[in-house]
Amino acid sequence: MFIGREDELRFFEDRYASKKAELIVLYGRRRVGKTETLREFCKNKPHVFYSCLECSDKQQLESFSSKILKTGISASKYVTSFSDWETAFRSMAEIPGEDNKKLVIIDEFPYMCKGNSSIPSILQSLWDETLKNENIMIVLCGSAMSFIEKELLAEKNPLYGRATGIYKMKELSFYDAVKFIPDYSDADKIMAYAVLGGIPHYLNQFDSSLSLDENIKQNILTKGCILYSEIEFLLRQELRETAIYNTIIEAVALGNTKLNDIYTKTQIEKAKISVYLNNLNELEIVEREFSISDNIKEMANTQRGLYKLTDNFFCFWYRFVFTNYSELENGDVTGVYEYMIKSYLSDYASYIFEDICKEYMRALNKKNRLPFRYSKIGRWWSKTLKSTETEIDIMAVDNISKNYIIGECKFRNKLFDMSDFNNLNSKYIPGNNDSKIYYYLFSKSGFTEDVLKLRDTNDNIFTVNLPDIVNLVSDI
């Protein structure tokens, strides 16, 4: 069953229905679901879907030629393979289609370019000469994000300015991800998302009929299963010096979020760490997070901001698998899970729970179901005059009226009580006397009677339970 990707499919359908030629570039990290989305889009449409191989240029040309010739173009009566790429690409305009737009998908396009660096120039020349005037839609798809952004689409490169659409695919939202595990409880859906994130390939490995515990043991911790070695495989595909990257990612996964903390943990030179972190950022494995109140100048300061892993599965793997690798290699799956993972899993998930709550707020904002339409949302932290750290899980602000939403997220087996609210209420809010402040309280286990009474007598306090979060999509 194909799940999610409504926005992506709508984008492609709109381009397919357009009255002009389309040259679309679709890219995103490996396993994010690009190929499956394109195959879903191509259903019930005449099309050519070519998956590039890691092979010689000659073999690539022969394979691509075979795909095009099988459509029945006139050249198929005379040749079994095109002699060069210019002829092969030119032939795409001859694909039979009557009134339908000719649809050609070239998946993993960087492999084709790796075998022949002149291919982007050849395609650009043909696009300018003839293809842009044809009833055709060409989709170039790839996972090598750095290559596509720096070598394909950047200024002074052949295809710069030619693409009629550029779509960078992200991982699935929480609300789409949990559709892979429909039989789980609300709490276990959040826990599973905290473990796997929104990568369809990872979510497909879990068996919804098994408990979360069994899925983790069988499909992540057991040597030989796909997810056990997935991270190592992905890093080797994308990066060199994997030992250094392992060290840096593990440091971040274990809570070292500041540049100086990462340096202290790894003892790698700060200048070099910044380069490695930038590479991980390009792969969307790591991001640099700023307080919502930081301005552009502050964001330019390399010492500001906190580093975090954006991929939940990377975070889980480096925190629990990488650190227990020797024991898992020896087959001690049950021991590692029972003593090194199980009792820490809820605390680990509490940080991802904050991201899920922000996604909940974004969905409400999109539907105008918040007290006001905010302009930005994120975490907020600062140093008080006493130099004690102040942090707010969620802050949303309207830059015009300076209204604020502040949120507290509790993913624990305990009711949200008045001490939790008082702690949130006592924190410094960077507003002014005219600012209106709304409180959103998120709790896994519910709220005490005192908190519910306070909510009922104040129109600026909102309580959100787990079912409210998980079932939001059906509600709106």
Coordinates of C-alpha atoms in Angstrom, one line a residue:
M1 CA 0.0 0.0 0.0
F2 CA 1.3 3.4 -1.0
I3 CA 1.1 5.9 1.9
G4 CA 1.3 9.7 2.0
R5 CA 3.0 12.0 -0.5
E6 CA -0.1 13.8 -1.4
D7 CA 1.7 17.1 -2.0
E8 CA 4.4 15.5 -4.2
L9 CA 1.8 13.7 -6.3
R10 CA -0.2 16.8 -6.7
F11 CA 2.9 18.7 -7.8
F12 CA 3.7 16.1 -10.5
E13 CA 0.1 15.8 -11.7
D14 CA -0.1 19.6 -12.1
R15 CA 3.1 19.6 -14.1
Y16 CA 1.9 16.7 -16.2
A17 CA -1.3 18.6 -17.0
S18 CA 0.5 21.8 -18.0
K19 CA 0.5 22.9 -21.6
K20 CA 4.3 23.2 -21.9
A21 CA 7.3 21.0 -21.8
E22 CA 8.5 20.1 -18.3
L23 CA 12.0 19.3 -17.0
I24 CA 11.7 18.4 -13.4
V25 CA 14.5 17.6 -10.9
L26 CA 13.4 15.5 -7.9
Y27 CA 16.0 14.8 -5.3
G28 CA 16.4 13.8 -1.6
R29 CA 18.3 11.5 0.6
R30 CA 18.4 7.8 0.1
R31 CA 15.4 5.7 1.3
V32 CA 13.1 8.7 1.5
G33 CA 10.7 7.3 -1.1
K34 CA 11.5 9.1 -4.4
T35 CA 11.3 6.1 -6.7
E36 CA 8.1 4.7 -5.1
T37 CA 6.5 8.1 -5.4
L38 CA 7.4 8.4 -9.1
R39 CA 6.1 4.9 -9.8
E40 CA 2.8 5.8 -8.1
F41 CA 2.6 9.0 -10.2
C42 CA 3.3 7.0 -13.4
K43 CA 0.4 4.5 -12.8
N44 CA -2.1 4.5 -15.7
K45 CA 0.1 6.8 -17.7
P46 CA 2.2 5.9 -20.8
H47 CA 5.7 6.4 -19.7
V48 CA 9.3 5.3 -19.8
F49 CA 10.9 4.6 -16.4
Y50 CA 14.7 4.2 -16.6
S51 CA 16.7 3.3 -13.5
C52 CA 20.3 4.2 -14.0
L53 CA 23.0 1.6 -13.3
E54 CA 26.4 2.0 -11.7
C55 CA 28.2 0.8 -14.8
S56 CA 30.3 1.9 -17.8
D57 CA 29.0 4.7 -20.0
K58 CA 28.7 2.2 -22.9
Q59 CA 26.5 -0.2 -20.9
Q60 CA 24.4 2.7 -19.6
L61 CA 23.8 4.0 -23.2
E62 CA 22.8 0.5 -24.3
S63 CA 20.4 0.0 -21.4
F64 CA 18.8 3.5 -21.9
S65 CA 18.5 2.9 -25.7
S66 CA 16.7 -0.4 -25.1
K67 CA 14.1 1.3 -22.9
I68 CA 13.4 4.0 -25.5
L69 CA 13.4 1.6 -28.5
K70 CA 10.9 -0.6 -26.8
T71 CA 8.3 2.2 -27.0
G72 CA 8.1 1.5 -30.7
I73 CA 9.7 4.6 -32.1
S74 CA 10.7 4.5 -35.8
A75 CA 14.4 3.9 -35.1
S76 CA 13.5 0.6 -33.4
K77 CA 13.1 -0.9 -36.9
Y78 CA 16.7 -0.2 -37.8
V79 CA 18.9 -0.1 -34.7
T80 CA 19.3 -2.0 -31.4
S81 CA 21.2 0.8 -29.6
F82 CA 21.9 4.4 -30.2
S83 CA 25.4 5.4 -31.1
D84 CA 25.6 8.4 -28.8
W85 CA 23.7 10.2 -26.0
E86 CA 22.6 13.1 -28.2
T87 CA 20.7 10.7 -30.5
A88 CA 19.3 8.8 -27.5
F89 CA 18.0 11.9 -25.8
R90 CA 16.7 13.4 -29.0
S91 CA 14.6 10.2 -29.5
M92 CA 12.6 10.9 -26.4
A93 CA 10.5 13.4 -28.4
E94 CA 9.5 10.6 -30.8
I95 CA 7.9 8.4 -28.1
P96 CA 4.4 7.5 -29.3
G97 CA 1.8 9.3 -27.1
E98 CA -1.0 10.8 -29.3
D99 CA -2.5 13.6 -27.1
N100 CA -0.7 12.4 -23.9
K101 CA 2.4 14.2 -22.7
K102 CA 5.4 12.0 -23.2
L103 CA 6.6 11.0 -19.8
V104 CA 10.3 10.0 -19.2
I105 CA 11.6 9.2 -15.7
I106 CA 15.4 8.9 -15.3
D107 CA 16.0 7.6 -11.8
E108 CA 19.4 7.9 -10.1
F109 CA 20.5 10.4 -12.8
P110 CA 23.8 11.0 -11.0
Y111 CA 24.9 7.5 -11.9
M112 CA 24.5 8.4 -15.6
C113 CA 26.5 11.6 -15.1
K114 CA 29.2 9.8 -13.2
G115 CA 29.8 7.5 -16.2
N116 CA 29.8 10.5 -18.6
S117 CA 30.3 14.0 -17.3
S118 CA 29.2 15.6 -20.5
I119 CA 25.6 14.3 -20.2
P120 CA 24.2 17.4 -18.5
S121 CA 25.7 19.6 -21.3
I122 CA 24.2 17.3 -24.0
L123 CA 20.8 17.4 -22.3
Q124 CA 20.9 21.2 -21.9
S125 CA 21.8 21.7 -25.5
L126 CA 18.9 19.5 -26.7
W127 CA 16.5 21.1 -24.3
D128 CA 17.3 24.6 -25.6
E129 CA 17.2 23.4 -29.2
T130 CA 14.1 21.2 -29.4
L131 CA 12.9 19.5 -26.3
K132 CA 11.5 22.6 -24.6
N133 CA 9.1 23.0 -27.5
E134 CA 7.8 19.3 -27.3
N135 CA 4.9 17.9 -25.4
I136 CA 7.2 16.1 -23.0
M137 CA 7.8 15.8 -19.3
I138 CA 11.3 14.6 -18.2
V139 CA 12.0 13.9 -14.5
L140 CA 15.6 13.6 -13.4
C141 CA 15.7 11.9 -10.0
G142 CA 18.7 11.4 -7.7
S143 CA 19.8 10.7 -4.1
A144 CA 23.3 12.4 -4.4
M145 CA 22.1 15.7 -3.0
S146 CA 25.4 17.4 -3.0
F147 CA 26.0 16.5 -6.7
I148 CA 22.5 17.7 -7.7
E149 CA 22.7 21.0 -5.8
K150 CA 26.3 21.9 -6.6
E151 CA 27.0 20.2 -9.9
L152 CA 23.6 20.1 -11.6
L153 CA 21.5 23.1 -10.5
A154 CA 24.1 25.6 -9.4
E155 CA 24.9 28.7 -11.4
K156 CA 27.4 28.2 -14.3
N157 CA 26.4 24.5 -14.6
P158 CA 24.7 23.2 -17.8
L159 CA 21.2 22.7 -16.5
Y160 CA 21.1 25.9 -14.4
G161 CA 17.9 27.8 -15.2
R162 CA 16.5 25.0 -17.4
A163 CA 14.6 23.0 -14.9
T164 CA 10.9 24.0 -14.8
G165 CA 10.5 22.5 -11.4
I166 CA 12.8 21.5 -8.6
Y167 CA 11.4 19.4 -5.7
K168 CA 13.5 18.3 -2.7
M169 CA 11.7 15.4 -1.0
K170 CA 11.7 15.3 2.7
E171 CA 10.9 12.4 5.1
L172 CA 7.2 11.6 5.8
S173 CA 5.4 13.6 8.5
F174 CA 4.5 12.0 11.8
Y175 CA 0.9 11.7 10.7
D176 CA 1.9 9.8 7.5
A177 CA 4.5 7.7 9.3
V178 CA 2.2 6.2 11.9
K179 CA -0.1 4.9 9.1
F180 CA 2.5 2.2 8.7
I181 CA 1.7 0.9 12.2
P182 CA -2.1 1.4 12.5
D183 CA -2.6 -1.2 15.2
Y184 CA -0.3 0.4 17.8
S185 CA -1.5 2.4 20.8
D186 CA -1.1 6.2 20.6
A187 CA 1.9 6.0 23.0
D188 CA 3.6 3.2 20.9
K189 CA 3.0 5.1 17.7
I190 CA 5.0 8.0 19.1
M191 CA 7.7 5.6 20.4
A192 CA 7.9 3.9 17.1
Y193 CA 8.2 7.2 15.2
A194 CA 10.9 8.2 17.7
V195 CA 12.8 5.1 16.7
L196 CA 12.3 5.0 13.0
G197 CA 11.4 8.6 11.9
G198 CA 9.6 9.3 8.6
I199 CA 11.7 7.2 6.2
P200 CA 9.3 4.8 4.4
H201 CA 12.0 2.1 3.9
Y202 CA 12.6 2.0 7.7
L203 CA 8.9 2.0 8.6
N204 CA 8.3 -0.9 6.2
Q205 CA 10.7 -3.1 8.2
F206 CA 8.3 -3.1 11.2
D207 CA 5.6 -5.7 11.5
S208 CA 2.5 -4.0 12.9
S209 CA 1.4 -7.3 14.4
L210 CA 4.5 -7.4 16.6
S211 CA 4.9 -5.4 19.7
L212 CA 7.3 -2.4 19.7
D213 CA 9.7 -4.4 21.9
E214 CA 9.8 -7.3 19.5
N215 CA 10.1 -5.1 16.4
I216 CA 13.1 -3.4 17.8
K217 CA 14.8 -6.6 18.8
Q218 CA 14.0 -8.5 15.6
N219 CA 14.2 -5.7 13.0
I220 CA 17.0 -3.4 14.4
L221 CA 19.1 -5.2 17.0
T222 CA 19.5 -8.6 15.3
K223 CA 22.6 -9.1 13.2
G224 CA 21.6 -9.7 9.5
C225 CA 18.4 -7.7 9.5
I226 CA 18.2 -4.7 7.1
L227 CA 18.1 -2.0 9.7
Y228 CA 21.0 -3.4 11.7
S229 CA 23.6 -2.4 9.0
E230 CA 21.5 0.3 7.2
I231 CA 23.4 3.2 8.8
E232 CA 26.9 1.9 8.0
F233 CA 25.8 1.2 4.4
L234 CA 24.3 4.6 3.9
L235 CA 27.4 6.4 5.2
R236 CA 29.7 4.4 3.0
Q237 CA 27.6 5.3 0.0
E238 CA 27.6 9.0 0.8
L239 CA 30.8 9.8 2.7
R240 CA 34.5 9.1 3.1
E241 CA 36.2 8.9 6.5
T242 CA 33.2 7.1 8.0
A243 CA 35.1 6.5 11.3
I244 CA 35.3 10.2 11.9
Y245 CA 31.6 10.7 11.0
N246 CA 30.7 7.9 13.3
T247 CA 32.5 9.6 16.2
I248 CA 30.8 13.0 15.5
I249 CA 27.3 11.6 15.0
E250 CA 27.6 9.5 18.2
A251 CA 28.6 12.6 20.1
V252 CA 25.6 14.5 19.0
A253 CA 23.3 11.5 19.6
L254 CA 24.5 11.3 23.2
G255 CA 23.5 14.9 23.8
N256 CA 26.6 17.0 22.9
T257 CA 24.8 19.7 21.0
K258 CA 27.2 22.7 21.2
L259 CA 30.2 22.9 19.0
N260 CA 32.5 23.1 22.0
D261 CA 30.8 20.0 23.6
I262 CA 31.3 18.0 20.4
Y263 CA 35.0 19.0 20.3
T264 CA 35.4 18.0 24.0
K265 CA 33.8 14.7 23.3
T266 CA 35.6 13.8 20.1
Q267 CA 38.9 15.8 20.4
I268 CA 38.6 16.6 16.6
E269 CA 39.8 20.1 15.6
K270 CA 36.9 22.6 15.7
A271 CA 37.6 23.7 12.1
K272 CA 37.4 20.2 10.9
I273 CA 34.3 19.4 12.9
S274 CA 32.5 22.3 11.3
V275 CA 33.3 20.8 7.8
Y276 CA 32.1 17.4 8.8
L277 CA 28.9 18.8 10.4
N278 CA 28.3 20.8 7.2
N279 CA 28.5 17.6 5.1
L280 CA 26.1 15.9 7.5
N281 CA 23.8 18.9 7.2
E282 CA 23.7 18.6 3.4
L283 CA 22.7 14.9 3.8
E284 CA 19.9 16.1 6.2
I285 CA 21.3 13.9 9.0
V286 CA 22.3 16.8 11.2
E287 CA 20.9 20.4 11.5
R288 CA 22.0 23.4 13.4
E289 CA 19.1 24.7 15.5
F290 CA 18.8 28.2 16.7
S291 CA 16.6 29.8 19.4
I292 CA 13.5 31.3 17.8
S293 CA 14.6 34.8 18.9
D294 CA 18.1 34.6 17.3
N295 CA 18.6 37.1 14.5
I296 CA 20.6 36.7 11.3
K297 CA 23.8 38.1 12.8
E298 CA 23.6 35.7 15.7
M299 CA 22.9 32.8 13.3
A300 CA 26.1 33.7 11.4
N301 CA 28.1 33.2 14.6
T302 CA 29.6 29.6 14.4
Q303 CA 29.6 29.4 18.2
R304 CA 25.8 29.9 18.4
G305 CA 23.2 27.3 17.7
L306 CA 22.7 23.7 18.8
Y307 CA 23.4 20.7 16.7
K308 CA 20.9 17.9 16.6
L309 CA 20.2 14.8 14.5
T310 CA 17.3 15.3 12.2
D311 CA 16.9 11.6 11.4
N312 CA 15.3 9.8 14.4
F313 CA 16.6 6.4 13.3
F314 CA 20.2 7.8 13.1
C315 CA 19.7 9.1 16.6
F316 CA 18.4 5.8 17.9
W317 CA 21.0 3.7 16.2
Y318 CA 24.0 5.8 17.4
R319 CA 22.6 6.0 20.9
F320 CA 21.6 2.4 21.4
V321 CA 23.1 0.2 18.6
F322 CA 26.5 1.8 17.9
T323 CA 27.3 2.0 21.7
N324 CA 26.4 -1.7 22.2
Y325 CA 27.8 -3.0 18.9
S326 CA 30.2 -5.6 20.4
E327 CA 27.4 -7.3 22.4
L328 CA 25.0 -7.3 19.5
E329 CA 27.6 -8.8 17.2
N330 CA 27.8 -11.6 19.7
G331 CA 24.1 -12.1 19.6
D332 CA 23.1 -10.7 23.0
V333 CA 20.0 -9.0 21.6
T334 CA 17.7 -9.6 24.6
G335 CA 20.3 -8.5 27.1
V336 CA 21.1 -5.3 25.3
Y337 CA 17.4 -4.4 24.9
E338 CA 16.4 -5.3 28.5
Y339 CA 19.3 -3.6 30.2
M340 CA 20.6 -0.9 27.9
I341 CA 17.5 0.3 25.9
K342 CA 14.1 -0.5 27.4
S343 CA 14.3 1.6 30.5
Y344 CA 15.7 4.6 28.6
L345 CA 13.4 4.5 25.6
S346 CA 10.7 6.7 27.1
D347 CA 13.2 9.4 28.0
Y348 CA 14.7 9.2 24.6
A349 CA 11.3 9.6 22.9
S350 CA 10.5 12.6 25.0
Y351 CA 12.8 14.8 22.9
I352 CA 11.1 13.6 19.7
F353 CA 7.8 14.2 21.3
E354 CA 8.6 17.9 21.3
D355 CA 9.0 17.8 17.5
I356 CA 5.7 15.9 17.2
C357 CA 4.0 18.6 19.3
K358 CA 5.4 21.3 17.0
E359 CA 4.0 19.4 14.0
Y360 CA 0.6 19.4 15.7
M361 CA 0.9 23.2 16.1
R362 CA 1.8 23.6 12.5
A363 CA -1.2 21.6 11.4
L364 CA -3.5 23.8 13.5
N365 CA -1.8 27.0 12.2
K366 CA -2.4 25.9 8.7
K367 CA -6.1 25.4 9.4
N368 CA -6.3 28.7 11.4
R369 CA -7.3 26.8 14.5
L370 CA -4.9 28.6 16.9
P371 CA -5.6 31.8 18.9
F372 CA -3.7 33.7 16.2
R373 CA -1.7 33.0 13.0
Y374 CA 1.9 32.7 14.1
S375 CA 4.8 33.7 11.8
K376 CA 7.4 31.4 13.2
I377 CA 7.7 28.5 15.7
G378 CA 10.6 26.7 17.4
R379 CA 12.4 26.3 20.7
W380 CA 13.5 29.2 22.7
W381 CA 16.5 29.4 25.0
S382 CA 18.5 32.2 26.5
K383 CA 20.8 33.2 29.4
T384 CA 19.1 35.1 32.2
L385 CA 20.9 37.8 34.2
K386 CA 21.9 35.1 36.7
S387 CA 23.4 33.0 33.9
T388 CA 21.1 30.1 34.5
E389 CA 19.8 28.4 31.4
T390 CA 16.1 29.0 30.5
E391 CA 14.5 26.9 27.9
I392 CA 11.0 26.7 26.5
D393 CA 10.0 23.5 24.5
I394 CA 7.7 25.4 22.0
M395 CA 7.4 29.1 21.3
A396 CA 5.3 30.5 18.5
V397 CA 5.2 34.3 17.8
D398 CA 3.3 36.7 15.6
N399 CA 5.8 39.3 14.6
I400 CA 3.2 42.0 14.0
S401 CA 1.1 41.9 17.2
K402 CA 3.8 40.2 19.3
N403 CA 1.4 37.6 20.6
Y404 CA 3.1 34.4 22.0
I405 CA 2.2 30.8 22.3
I406 CA 4.5 28.9 24.7
G407 CA 4.3 25.1 25.1
E408 CA 5.5 22.5 27.6
C409 CA 5.8 18.9 26.5
K410 CA 5.7 16.0 29.0
F411 CA 6.1 12.5 27.7
R412 CA 6.1 10.6 31.0
N413 CA 4.0 8.3 33.1
K414 CA 2.9 11.1 35.4
L415 CA 0.1 13.7 35.2
F416 CA 0.9 17.2 34.2
D417 CA 0.5 19.1 37.5
M418 CA 0.5 22.7 38.8
S419 CA 4.2 22.6 39.5
D420 CA 4.8 21.9 35.8
F421 CA 2.6 24.9 34.8
N422 CA 4.1 27.2 37.4
N423 CA 7.5 26.3 36.2
L424 CA 6.5 27.2 32.6
N425 CA 4.7 30.4 33.7
S426 CA 7.7 31.6 35.6
K427 CA 10.1 31.5 32.6
Y428 CA 11.1 34.7 31.0
I429 CA 9.2 35.5 27.8
P430 CA 10.8 38.0 25.4
G431 CA 7.6 40.0 24.9
N432 CA 6.3 43.3 26.2
N433 CA 3.4 44.5 28.4
D434 CA 1.0 44.4 25.4
S435 CA 1.9 40.9 24.5
K436 CA -0.9 38.2 24.9
I437 CA 0.5 34.9 26.0
Y438 CA -1.2 31.6 25.4
Y439 CA -0.2 28.3 27.0
Y440 CA -0.3 24.9 25.3
L441 CA 0.3 22.0 27.7
F442 CA 1.0 18.6 26.1
S443 CA 0.9 15.5 28.2
K444 CA 1.3 11.8 27.5
S445 CA -0.6 10.8 30.8
G446 CA -3.1 13.6 31.2
F447 CA -3.5 16.4 33.7
T448 CA -4.4 16.9 37.4
E449 CA -7.7 18.3 38.4
D450 CA -6.1 21.6 39.4
V451 CA -4.6 22.1 36.0
L452 CA -8.0 21.3 34.3
K453 CA -9.8 23.8 36.6
L454 CA -7.2 26.4 35.8
R455 CA -7.7 25.8 32.1
D456 CA -11.5 26.0 32.4
T457 CA -11.3 29.5 34.0
N458 CA -8.7 30.9 31.6
D459 CA -9.2 31.3 27.9
N460 CA -5.4 31.4 27.2
I461 CA -4.6 27.9 28.5
F462 CA -5.1 24.8 26.4
T463 CA -4.5 21.2 27.3
V464 CA -3.5 18.6 24.7
N465 CA -3.7 14.8 25.4
L466 CA -2.0 12.0 23.4
P467 CA -5.2 11.1 21.4
D468 CA -5.6 14.8 20.5
I469 CA -2.2 14.8 18.9
V470 CA -2.2 11.4 17.2
N471 CA -5.8 11.7 15.9
L472 CA -5.5 15.3 14.7
V473 CA -5.6 14.5 11.0
S474 CA -9.0 12.8 11.2
D475 CA -10.3 15.6 13.3
I476 CA -9.4 18.3 10.8

